[in-house]
Coordinates of C-alpha atoms in Angstrom, one line a residue:
Chain S
M19 CA 14.0 -11.1 -19.0
Q20 CA 11.1 -10.0 -16.3
I21 CA 12.6 -10.2 -12.9
A22 CA 10.5 -8.5 -10.1
I23 CA 11.4 -7.4 -6.8
A24 CA 8.7 -7.2 -3.9
S25 CA 9.3 -7.1 -0.1
G26 CA 6.1 -7.1 1.3
K27 CA 6.6 -4.9 3.7
G28 CA 7.4 -1.5 3.0
G29 CA 10.9 0.5 4.4
V30 CA 12.8 -2.6 4.1
G31 CA 15.2 -1.2 1.1
K32 CA 13.5 -2.7 -2.0
S33 CA 14.4 0.8 -3.9
T34 CA 17.4 1.5 -2.6
V35 CA 18.8 -2.3 -3.3
T36 CA 16.9 -1.9 -6.8
A37 CA 18.4 1.2 -7.7
S38 CA 22.1 0.0 -6.5
L39 CA 21.5 -3.4 -8.5
L40 CA 20.8 -1.5 -11.5
Y41 CA 23.7 0.7 -11.0
F42 CA 25.8 -2.5 -11.6
L43 CA 23.7 -4.3 -13.8
K44 CA 23.6 -1.3 -16.5
D45 CA 27.2 -1.9 -17.4
E46 CA 26.5 -6.0 -18.9
Y47 CA 23.1 -5.6 -19.8
R48 CA 20.8 -3.6 -22.1
L49 CA 18.2 -3.0 -19.4
I50 CA 15.0 -1.1 -18.8
A51 CA 13.6 0.2 -15.0
V52 CA 10.2 0.1 -14.3
D53 CA 9.1 1.8 -11.1
A54 CA 5.6 -0.3 -9.9
D55 CA 4.9 1.4 -6.5
A56 CA 2.4 3.9 -8.4
E57 CA 1.0 5.4 -5.3
A58 CA 4.7 6.1 -3.8
P59 CA 7.1 6.1 -6.5
N60 CA 10.7 6.6 -5.6
L61 CA 12.8 5.3 -8.3
G62 CA 13.2 7.6 -10.5
L63 CA 14.5 9.7 -7.9
L64 CA 16.8 7.4 -6.9
L65 CA 18.5 7.3 -10.7
G66 CA 18.7 11.1 -10.6
V67 CA 15.8 11.5 -12.9
T68 CA 14.8 15.5 -12.3
E69 CA 12.6 15.7 -16.0
W70 CA 10.3 13.2 -17.8
E71 CA 10.8 13.0 -21.2
E72 CA 7.0 11.8 -22.0
E73 CA 4.1 11.8 -19.6
R74 CA 0.8 9.6 -20.8
E75 CA -2.4 10.7 -18.7
H76 CA -4.4 7.4 -17.4
V77 CA -8.0 7.8 -17.7
G78 CA -9.4 4.9 -16.5
A79 CA -11.0 5.2 -13.1
K80 CA -14.3 5.8 -12.4
V81 CA -16.6 7.7 -10.3
A82 CA -20.5 8.1 -9.4
R83 CA -21.7 11.6 -8.7
I84 CA -25.1 12.4 -7.8
N85 CA -27.0 15.2 -9.0
P86 CA -28.4 16.8 -6.1
E87 CA -31.1 18.8 -8.8
T88 CA -33.2 15.7 -9.3
C89 CA -32.5 13.9 -6.3
I90 CA -35.4 12.8 -4.4
R91 CA -33.4 11.6 -1.1
C92 CA -34.6 8.0 -0.9
G93 CA -31.4 6.5 0.4
I94 CA -31.1 3.6 -1.6
C95 CA -27.7 4.6 -2.6
H96 CA -26.4 5.1 0.1
E97 CA -28.0 2.1 1.7
K98 CA -26.4 -0.6 -1.4
C99 CA -23.3 1.6 -1.8
P100 CA -20.8 -1.9 -1.0
H101 CA -18.4 0.1 0.3
D102 CA -19.7 3.3 2.3
S103 CA -18.9 5.5 0.2
I104 CA -22.1 7.7 0.0
K105 CA -22.6 9.9 2.7
L106 CA -25.3 12.2 4.0
V107 CA -23.7 15.3 4.1
D108 CA -26.3 18.9 4.8
G109 CA -29.1 16.8 3.6
D110 CA -27.8 15.8 0.0
Y111 CA -26.1 11.7 -1.0
V112 CA -22.5 12.9 -1.6
V113 CA -20.8 10.3 -3.4
N114 CA -17.0 10.5 -1.3
Q115 CA -14.7 11.0 -4.4
L116 CA -11.1 10.1 -2.6
T117 CA -13.3 6.2 -1.7
C118 CA -15.7 5.4 -4.6
E119 CA -14.6 2.1 -6.3
G120 CA -16.4 2.8 -9.6
C121 CA -19.4 0.1 -10.2
N122 CA -22.2 1.9 -10.7
V123 CA -24.5 0.1 -7.9
C124 CA -26.5 3.7 -6.7
G125 CA -26.8 4.3 -10.1
L126 CA -28.2 1.1 -10.9
V127 CA -30.5 0.6 -8.3
C128 CA -31.7 4.6 -8.3
P129 CA -35.3 5.5 -9.3
V130 CA -34.6 9.1 -11.0
P131 CA -33.1 8.2 -14.4
G132 CA -30.1 10.2 -14.8
T133 CA -29.5 11.4 -10.8
V134 CA -26.4 9.3 -10.6
T135 CA -23.6 9.4 -13.2
L136 CA -21.0 7.2 -13.7
E137 CA -17.8 9.8 -14.9
E138 CA -14.4 8.6 -16.5
V139 CA -11.7 10.3 -14.1
R140 CA -8.2 10.7 -14.4
S141 CA -6.8 8.0 -12.3
G142 CA -2.7 9.0 -12.6
V143 CA 0.0 9.0 -15.3
I144 CA 2.7 6.9 -16.6
R145 CA 5.5 8.5 -17.1
R146 CA 9.0 7.6 -19.2
A147 CA 12.9 9.3 -18.6
T148 CA 16.0 8.0 -19.2
T149 CA 18.3 7.8 -16.0
K150 CA 21.7 9.4 -15.9
Y151 CA 23.0 6.0 -16.5
G152 CA 21.5 5.8 -19.7
F153 CA 18.5 3.2 -19.5
P154 CA 15.6 3.8 -19.8
I155 CA 12.8 4.2 -16.9
I156 CA 8.8 4.1 -16.6
S157 CA 6.6 5.6 -13.9
A158 CA 3.7 5.9 -12.6
Q159 CA 1.9 8.2 -10.2
L160 CA -1.5 7.5 -9.1
D161 CA -3.5 10.7 -8.2
V162 CA -4.1 10.6 -4.3
G163 CA -7.3 8.8 -3.6
R164 CA -8.3 6.8 -6.9
P165 CA -8.3 2.9 -6.8
E166 CA -7.2 0.5 -9.3
S167 CA -3.5 1.3 -9.5
G168 CA -2.7 -2.2 -10.1
K169 CA -4.4 -1.0 -13.9
L170 CA -2.2 1.7 -13.4
V171 CA 1.3 -0.8 -13.3
T172 CA -0.2 -3.0 -16.0
E173 CA -0.3 0.0 -18.2
E174 CA 3.2 0.5 -17.0
K175 CA 4.9 -2.6 -18.0
E176 CA 2.7 -2.7 -21.6
W177 CA 4.7 0.7 -22.1
A178 CA 7.7 -0.9 -21.2
K179 CA 7.5 -4.5 -23.4
Q180 CA 6.9 -1.9 -26.3
L181 CA 10.1 0.0 -25.4
M182 CA 11.9 -3.2 -24.7
K183 CA 11.3 -4.3 -29.0
K184 CA 11.9 -0.9 -30.1
L185 CA 15.5 -0.3 -28.4
D186 CA 15.7 -3.9 -28.2
L187 CA 16.2 -4.4 -24.3
E188 CA 17.1 -7.4 -22.6
H189 CA 15.8 -7.3 -19.3
M190 CA 12.7 -5.4 -17.0
I191 CA 13.6 -4.9 -13.6
V192 CA 10.0 -3.8 -11.9
D193 CA 10.6 -2.4 -8.1
S194 CA 7.1 -3.4 -7.0
A195 CA 5.1 -1.8 -4.2
A196 CA 4.5 -2.6 -0.3
G197 CA 1.4 -5.3 0.2
I198 CA 0.0 -8.1 -1.5
G199 CA -2.8 -6.3 -3.1
C200 CA -3.4 -5.5 -7.0
Q201 CA -0.6 -2.7 -7.3
V202 CA 1.6 -6.2 -6.1
I203 CA 0.1 -8.8 -8.2
A204 CA 0.0 -6.3 -11.4
S205 CA 4.3 -6.0 -10.7
L206 CA 4.4 -10.1 -10.6
G207 CA 2.1 -11.4 -13.0
G208 CA 4.6 -11.7 -16.1
A209 CA 7.4 -11.8 -14.4
D210 CA 10.2 -14.6 -15.0
V211 CA 11.6 -14.2 -11.1
A212 CA 10.8 -13.1 -8.2
I213 CA 13.6 -11.3 -5.9
L214 CA 12.4 -10.9 -2.4
I215 CA 14.1 -8.2 -0.1
A216 CA 13.4 -8.8 4.0
E217 CA 15.0 -7.8 7.0
P218 CA 15.3 -10.0 10.1
T219 CA 12.5 -8.5 12.0
P220 CA 9.5 -10.6 13.1
A221 CA 7.3 -7.9 11.3
S222 CA 9.1 -8.3 7.7
I223 CA 9.1 -12.1 7.9
S224 CA 5.3 -12.1 8.4
D225 CA 5.0 -9.5 5.3
V226 CA 7.6 -11.2 2.9
R227 CA 6.0 -14.8 3.9
R228 CA 2.5 -12.9 2.7
V229 CA 4.0 -12.3 -1.1
Y230 CA 6.0 -15.2 -1.4
K231 CA 2.2 -17.0 -1.5
V232 CA 1.3 -14.8 -4.0
V233 CA 4.6 -15.3 -5.9
Q234 CA 3.9 -19.1 -5.6
H235 CA 0.7 -18.7 -7.0
F236 CA 2.5 -17.7 -10.4
R237 CA 4.8 -20.6 -9.8
Q238 CA 7.6 -18.2 -10.1
P239 CA 11.3 -19.3 -9.0
A240 CA 11.7 -16.6 -6.3
Y241 CA 15.4 -15.5 -4.4
L242 CA 15.9 -13.6 -1.2
I243 CA 18.1 -10.7 0.2
I244 CA 18.5 -10.2 3.5
N245 CA 18.6 -6.4 4.4
K246 CA 19.7 -5.2 7.2
A247 CA 21.3 -8.6 8.3
D248 CA 22.6 -7.8 11.5
I249 CA 20.1 -5.7 13.1
N250 CA 18.6 -8.2 15.1
P251 CA 21.1 -10.4 16.2
G252 CA 19.6 -14.2 16.7
F253 CA 17.1 -13.8 14.6
R254 CA 17.0 -17.3 12.5
A255 CA 13.5 -17.2 11.5
L256 CA 14.3 -15.6 8.4
R257 CA 17.3 -17.9 7.2
E258 CA 15.4 -20.8 8.1
W259 CA 12.2 -20.1 6.5
A260 CA 14.1 -19.1 3.1
E261 CA 15.6 -23.1 3.4
G262 CA 13.1 -24.8 4.6
E263 CA 10.9 -22.7 1.8
G264 CA 13.8 -24.0 -1.0
I265 CA 14.5 -20.1 -1.6
P266 CA 18.3 -19.8 -2.4
I267 CA 19.7 -16.6 -0.7
L268 CA 21.4 -14.0 -3.2
G269 CA 23.3 -12.5 -0.1
E270 CA 22.9 -10.3 3.2
I271 CA 23.3 -6.2 3.2
P272 CA 24.4 -5.0 6.8
Y273 CA 22.8 -2.2 7.9
D274 CA 25.3 0.7 7.2
R275 CA 24.1 4.6 7.7
A276 CA 25.9 4.9 4.4
I277 CA 22.4 3.8 3.0
P278 CA 20.4 6.6 4.8
K279 CA 23.4 9.0 3.4
S280 CA 22.9 8.2 0.2
M281 CA 19.5 8.6 -0.1
A282 CA 19.5 11.8 1.3
M283 CA 22.0 12.9 -1.9
L284 CA 19.6 10.8 -4.4
K285 CA 21.8 8.4 -5.1
P286 CA 22.2 4.4 -5.3
V287 CA 24.6 3.9 -2.2
V288 CA 27.0 1.9 -4.1
E289 CA 27.6 5.0 -6.4
A290 CA 28.0 7.5 -3.7
F291 CA 29.7 5.4 -1.3
P292 CA 31.3 1.9 -3.5
E293 CA 33.3 1.0 -0.5
A294 CA 30.9 1.3 2.6
P295 CA 30.0 -2.4 3.7
A296 CA 26.6 -2.6 2.2
S297 CA 27.8 -1.6 -0.9
R298 CA 30.9 -4.3 -1.1
A299 CA 27.4 -7.0 -0.4
I300 CA 25.3 -5.0 -3.0
R301 CA 28.1 -5.9 -5.5
E302 CA 28.2 -9.3 -4.4
I303 CA 24.3 -10.0 -4.7
A304 CA 24.6 -7.9 -8.3
E305 CA 27.4 -10.8 -9.5
V306 CA 25.4 -13.6 -8.3
I307 CA 22.5 -12.4 -10.0
M308 CA 24.5 -11.8 -13.3
G309 CA 26.0 -15.7 -12.9
E310 CA 22.8 -17.2 -12.0
I311 CA 19.7 -15.9 -12.8
L312 CA 20.7 -13.3 -15.7
K313 CA 23.3 -15.9 -17.4
Chain F
M6 CA -14.3 10.0 17.8
Q7 CA -11.2 8.9 15.0
I8 CA -8.0 9.7 14.7
A9 CA -5.7 8.4 11.7
V10 CA -1.8 7.5 11.7
S11 CA -0.4 7.4 8.0
G12 CA 2.7 8.8 6.0
G13 CA 2.2 8.0 1.8
K14 CA 6.0 6.1 1.9
G15 CA 6.3 2.9 3.5
G16 CA 8.9 2.3 6.6
T17 CA 8.8 5.8 7.7
G18 CA 7.5 4.1 11.0
K19 CA 3.5 4.5 10.9
S20 CA 2.7 1.2 13.0
T21 CA 5.9 2.1 15.7
I22 CA 4.3 5.6 16.3
A23 CA 0.5 4.0 15.7
V24 CA 1.6 1.5 18.4
N25 CA 3.4 3.7 21.0
L26 CA 0.7 6.8 21.1
A27 CA -2.1 3.6 21.4
V28 CA -0.2 2.8 24.7
A29 CA 0.8 6.1 25.9
L30 CA -3.4 6.9 25.4
A31 CA -4.7 4.0 26.8
N32 CA -4.8 5.1 30.3
R33 CA -6.2 8.5 29.8
I34 CA -9.2 7.4 27.0
E35 CA -11.3 4.4 26.2
I36 CA -9.4 3.3 23.2
A37 CA -9.1 0.7 20.3
L38 CA -6.2 0.6 17.9
A39 CA -7.2 -0.4 14.1
D40 CA -4.9 -1.6 12.1
L41 CA -6.0 -1.3 8.4
D42 CA -2.3 -1.7 6.9
V43 CA -4.7 -5.0 5.4
E44 CA -1.8 -6.6 2.9
A45 CA 0.6 -6.0 5.5
P46 CA -0.7 -6.1 9.1
N47 CA 1.9 -5.7 12.2
D48 CA 0.7 -4.0 15.0
H49 CA -0.2 -7.4 16.6
L50 CA 4.2 -7.9 16.3
L51 CA 5.0 -4.9 17.4
L52 CA 2.6 -4.7 20.5
G53 CA 3.8 -8.8 20.9
V54 CA 0.0 -10.1 20.9
E55 CA -1.0 -13.4 18.9
L56 CA -4.2 -12.4 16.5
A57 CA -7.3 -13.6 18.5
N58 CA -11.5 -13.9 17.8
E59 CA -10.6 -14.2 13.9
E60 CA -13.8 -13.7 12.0
P61 CA -13.6 -14.5 7.9
V62 CA -14.4 -11.5 6.0
T63 CA -16.8 -13.0 2.6
Q64 CA -17.4 -11.3 -0.2
F65 CA -20.4 -12.0 -3.2
M66 CA -19.7 -13.6 -6.5
P67 CA -22.5 -14.2 -8.2
K68 CA -23.9 -17.5 -9.3
F69 CA -25.3 -18.3 -12.2
D70 CA -28.2 -21.2 -12.8
Y71 CA -27.6 -21.2 -16.0
S72 CA -30.9 -23.5 -16.3
K73 CA -32.7 -20.0 -15.7
C74 CA -30.3 -17.8 -17.7
T75 CA -31.7 -16.5 -20.3
R76 CA -28.9 -15.2 -22.0
C77 CA -29.4 -12.1 -22.2
R78 CA -25.6 -10.8 -21.7
K79 CA -27.1 -7.8 -19.1
C80 CA -24.8 -8.9 -16.1
A81 CA -21.8 -8.6 -18.5
E82 CA -22.2 -5.5 -20.3
V83 CA -22.8 -3.6 -16.2
C84 CA -20.1 -5.1 -14.5
E85 CA -17.4 -2.7 -14.4
E86 CA -14.8 -4.9 -13.5
H87 CA -15.2 -7.0 -16.9
A88 CA -15.6 -10.0 -14.2
I89 CA -17.9 -11.8 -16.2
I90 CA -17.5 -13.0 -19.9
T91 CA -19.6 -14.5 -22.0
L92 CA -19.9 -17.0 -24.8
K93 CA -21.2 -16.5 -28.1
D94 CA -24.7 -17.6 -26.9
G95 CA -24.5 -15.6 -24.4
T96 CA -23.5 -18.4 -21.5
P97 CA -22.0 -16.2 -18.8
F98 CA -18.5 -17.3 -16.6
L99 CA -17.1 -15.6 -14.2
M100 CA -13.5 -14.5 -13.1
P101 CA -13.7 -14.7 -9.7
T102 CA -10.6 -12.7 -8.8
L103 CA -11.6 -9.5 -11.1
C104 CA -15.3 -9.7 -8.6
S105 CA -15.3 -7.6 -6.6
G106 CA -18.8 -8.3 -5.0
C107 CA -20.8 -5.2 -5.8
R108 CA -23.8 -7.1 -6.9
A109 CA -24.3 -5.2 -9.9
C110 CA -24.8 -7.8 -11.7
E111 CA -27.2 -9.2 -9.6
I112 CA -29.4 -6.0 -9.3
V113 CA -29.6 -5.5 -13.3
C114 CA -30.0 -9.8 -14.1
P115 CA -34.2 -9.4 -15.6
V116 CA -34.8 -13.4 -14.3
P117 CA -35.3 -14.0 -10.7
G118 CA -33.2 -16.7 -9.0
A119 CA -31.2 -16.5 -12.4
I120 CA -28.2 -15.3 -10.5
L121 CA -27.4 -17.2 -7.0
E122 CA -25.9 -16.0 -3.6
G123 CA -22.3 -17.1 -4.0
S124 CA -19.6 -16.0 -1.6
R125 CA -15.8 -16.4 -1.2
L126 CA -13.8 -15.5 1.6
V127 CA -11.3 -12.3 0.8
G128 CA -9.7 -12.4 4.5
H129 CA -9.9 -12.3 8.3
T130 CA -10.5 -9.4 11.0
Y131 CA -9.2 -9.4 14.6
V132 CA -10.5 -7.9 18.1
T133 CA -7.4 -9.0 20.0
E134 CA -6.7 -8.0 23.5
T135 CA -3.4 -6.5 24.4
P136 CA -1.6 -6.1 27.6
Y137 CA -1.9 -2.4 27.1
G138 CA -5.2 -2.0 28.4
F139 CA -6.8 -1.6 24.7
P140 CA -8.4 -4.1 21.7
L141 CA -6.7 -4.3 19.0
V142 CA -8.4 -4.4 15.6
T143 CA -6.9 -6.2 12.2
G144 CA -7.6 -6.3 8.9
K145 CA -5.7 -9.3 7.0
L146 CA -6.1 -9.5 3.2
L147 CA -5.6 -13.5 1.9
E148 CA -2.8 -14.0 0.2
G149 CA -3.7 -13.2 -3.3
E150 CA -6.8 -11.0 -3.3
E151 CA -6.4 -7.6 -5.3
R152 CA -8.5 -5.9 -3.2
S153 CA -8.4 -4.6 -0.2
M154 CA -11.5 -2.2 0.4
P155 CA -13.4 -5.1 1.6
L156 CA -10.7 -5.4 4.5
V157 CA -10.7 -2.0 5.2
V158 CA -14.3 -1.2 5.6
V159 CA -15.2 -4.5 7.8
A160 CA -12.5 -4.3 9.8
K161 CA -13.4 0.0 10.8
K162 CA -16.6 -1.0 10.9
R163 CA -15.4 -4.0 13.3
A164 CA -13.4 -1.3 15.6
Q165 CA -16.2 1.2 15.5
A166 CA -18.5 -1.8 17.3
L167 CA -16.3 -1.2 20.1
N168 CA -17.9 1.6 20.7
K169 CA -15.2 3.4 22.7
D170 CA -13.9 7.2 23.0
L171 CA -11.4 7.0 20.4
I172 CA -10.1 5.2 17.1
L173 CA -6.4 4.9 16.2
V174 CA -6.4 3.9 12.7
D175 CA -3.2 2.6 11.5
T176 CA -3.5 2.9 7.8
A177 CA -1.2 1.2 4.7
A178 CA 1.9 2.9 2.8
G179 CA 0.2 5.2 -0.2
T180 CA -2.5 7.3 -1.0
G181 CA -5.0 5.3 -3.0
N182 CA -8.8 4.8 -2.2
T183 CA -8.2 2.0 0.3
V184 CA -6.3 4.7 2.7
S185 CA -8.6 7.3 2.1
K186 CA -11.0 4.7 3.3
A187 CA -8.8 4.2 6.0
I188 CA -8.5 7.6 7.1
E189 CA -12.5 8.8 6.1
D190 CA -14.0 9.9 9.2
S191 CA -11.1 11.2 11.3
K192 CA -11.0 14.3 12.7
L193 CA -7.1 14.7 12.8
L194 CA -4.5 13.6 10.5
I195 CA -1.0 12.4 11.8
A196 CA 1.2 12.0 8.5
V197 CA 4.8 10.0 9.5
T198 CA 7.6 11.1 7.7
E199 CA 11.3 11.3 7.4
P200 CA 13.4 14.5 6.6
T201 CA 14.6 13.3 3.4
P202 CA 14.0 14.2 -0.1
L203 CA 11.7 10.6 -0.8
G204 CA 10.4 10.9 2.8
L205 CA 8.9 14.6 1.5
H206 CA 7.6 13.9 -1.9
D207 CA 5.7 11.1 -0.2
L208 CA 4.6 13.5 2.8
E209 CA 3.4 16.2 -0.3
L210 CA 0.8 13.4 -1.3
I211 CA -0.4 12.5 2.2
L212 CA -0.7 16.1 3.0
E213 CA -2.5 16.7 -0.3
L214 CA -5.1 13.8 0.4
G215 CA -5.6 15.6 4.2
R216 CA -6.3 18.9 2.4
L217 CA -8.7 17.1 0.0
M218 CA -10.6 15.7 2.7
S219 CA -10.3 18.5 4.9
I220 CA -8.6 16.5 8.2
P221 CA -6.3 18.8 9.9
T222 CA -3.3 17.5 9.6
W223 CA -0.3 16.7 12.4
I224 CA 3.4 16.0 11.6
V225 CA 5.8 13.7 13.2
V226 CA 9.4 13.5 11.6
N227 CA 10.8 9.7 12.5
R228 CA 14.5 9.6 12.1
A229 CA 14.7 13.8 12.1
D230 CA 18.1 13.2 12.3
L231 CA 18.7 11.7 8.8
G232 CA 17.7 15.2 6.9
D233 CA 17.0 18.6 6.8
V234 CA 14.1 19.0 9.4
K235 CA 13.3 22.7 7.8
E236 CA 12.4 20.8 4.4
V237 CA 9.7 19.5 6.4
E238 CA 8.8 22.6 7.6
K239 CA 8.3 24.3 4.3
L240 CA 6.2 21.7 3.1
A241 CA 3.8 21.9 7.0
T242 CA 3.7 25.9 6.1
K243 CA 2.4 25.4 2.3
Y244 CA -0.5 23.1 3.7
G245 CA -1.3 24.4 7.1
A246 CA 0.2 21.5 8.7
E247 CA 2.2 21.3 12.1
I248 CA 5.0 19.7 13.3
V249 CA 4.5 17.8 16.4
A250 CA 7.0 15.5 17.6
E251 CA 10.7 14.7 15.8
I252 CA 12.0 11.6 16.7
P253 CA 15.9 10.9 16.3
Y254 CA 17.0 7.8 15.2
S255 CA 17.2 5.2 17.9
E256 CA 18.9 1.9 18.1
A257 CA 16.9 1.5 21.3
I258 CA 13.7 2.0 18.8
V259 CA 14.9 -0.3 16.4
R260 CA 15.3 -3.2 19.7
S261 CA 12.2 -2.7 20.9
Y262 CA 10.3 -3.1 17.7
V263 CA 12.1 -6.4 16.9
A264 CA 11.4 -7.7 20.1
G265 CA 7.3 -6.6 20.0
R266 CA 7.6 -4.5 23.0
P267 CA 6.2 -0.7 22.6
I268 CA 9.4 1.5 23.9
V269 CA 6.8 4.1 25.4
L270 CA 6.8 1.7 28.4
K271 CA 10.3 2.0 29.0
D272 CA 12.2 5.0 30.8
G273 CA 14.2 7.2 28.1
P274 CA 14.3 10.0 25.6
E275 CA 12.2 8.1 23.3
A276 CA 9.5 7.3 25.7
E277 CA 8.9 10.9 26.8
I278 CA 8.5 12.0 23.2
F279 CA 6.2 9.1 22.5
K280 CA 4.1 10.6 26.3
G281 CA 4.7 14.2 25.0
L282 CA 2.7 13.4 21.6
A283 CA 0.1 11.5 23.4
D284 CA -0.5 15.2 25.6
R285 CA -1.1 16.7 22.2
V286 CA -3.6 13.8 21.0
A287 CA -5.0 13.8 24.5
E288 CA -5.7 18.1 24.2
F289 CA -7.2 18.2 20.8
L290 CA -9.7 15.3 22.1
K291 CA -10.9 18.0 24.8
E292 CA -10.9 20.6 22.4
V293 CA -12.7 18.6 19.9
I294 CA -15.5 16.7 22.4

């Protein structure tokens, strides 16, 4: 089974909760973890990975370059670039390598053949390691300023699927990025179940509603975990929204200083402080997941 | 003039810093706040305002006139996104969600009128007047759409069209090219981080982005008491960045965040930190102008 964990908003505790759930599930199932937050991957760190055992470069991004020697400065590339990525710098038209989407429109409109070239560049790396808990993890790191982190996530999941076959693993747990764009769509695509994590704040509910709409596109069953459940007493909107949509609530985790402390120790909170209120809540949620989703 | 607030990792407090800084700067300078976290825009919630003045953002999508199409396949060959597939006889079909709207197909099509102007709604931009003396520009990607780049570009242009002295940009998490697009044109990058191992990991990426873009970078350490600020100082030294503020973890900030009322408006130590940061930014602006 493939489970994707998403939140829309960053910082609501996705990786913390994922790492802790993996810690409990590892004793019962043969798992693989996928960190699909390719722009800010942190799950490996939380699971004690210090060295990667295998690394694959991902060459797939394309960026345009303009040869200043042959460029006649007509400016049509600047005018036609759909993403406003070509600027006049000291009299030369220059493609901003950090914002180019690689569509090659500049190359197509350029009147001087050979002046614009579309180059394949490295978009990032995908890595594999064995966590200190014994199960494998696949993680990715997009190079700074590269487009299409979604493609990197799709590659990650392909690699994870191969490993699942090879190692006879049962479940893939995908920790997705913040947002609702290509990375998150690639994280959710193909998943059997989505677990949403939100906190009781107006910002978090706004974002989790948006990611739930993406989940609905995929017609996936969704569940909700409410994190930092007590930071906003009286805020009922999150629970009411979930109930209104028919999204089962797997449990609530209280705000607990043990969580940031455990993150500073680079350990899942349930390992660092097993008796902390948050850890006890996550243990109960893990039991519900085992009983209702992974049964 | 533009300044960007960014931070690599999600949840570090980018929006809190951007919103409070905007409020603190608004009585000194004509400013617009631009929320370019188009996948999860929240600045309006933190400011307690309803989004207003909605404008649709549409993207070009090729529409094939099959009576004119010669089945030459050029459109499919040139599509870098592989959004156009062709049947055996060369008849092209579009897979709309893959289309980036770049018009490469239209440019290469040899038959005038074989590719018609189609369009698809991909999101909206908003310009909302706030009760704090500045407008908020927001880009919001439609759910199910993959590409945030067009929203970032259009929202940024809408902010620029307001002709304010300063645009304060709040970016998305991450360091991909849509974050670079949001930061582009900034005279200063304010990187928000937490002094934890995870925060440091992501801070380094955003400092690297600032270096590649040649933008002077400041660091604001949020929840500064959660870890060791000395580690942030090491990274700051490595990248020639400067730590300009340290904000402790604060229940008052959480409460103001939840209530949609910026903390800088209240009296207290947190407000003083934001006012101090605004002073630094105001000094910086004087030097640059």
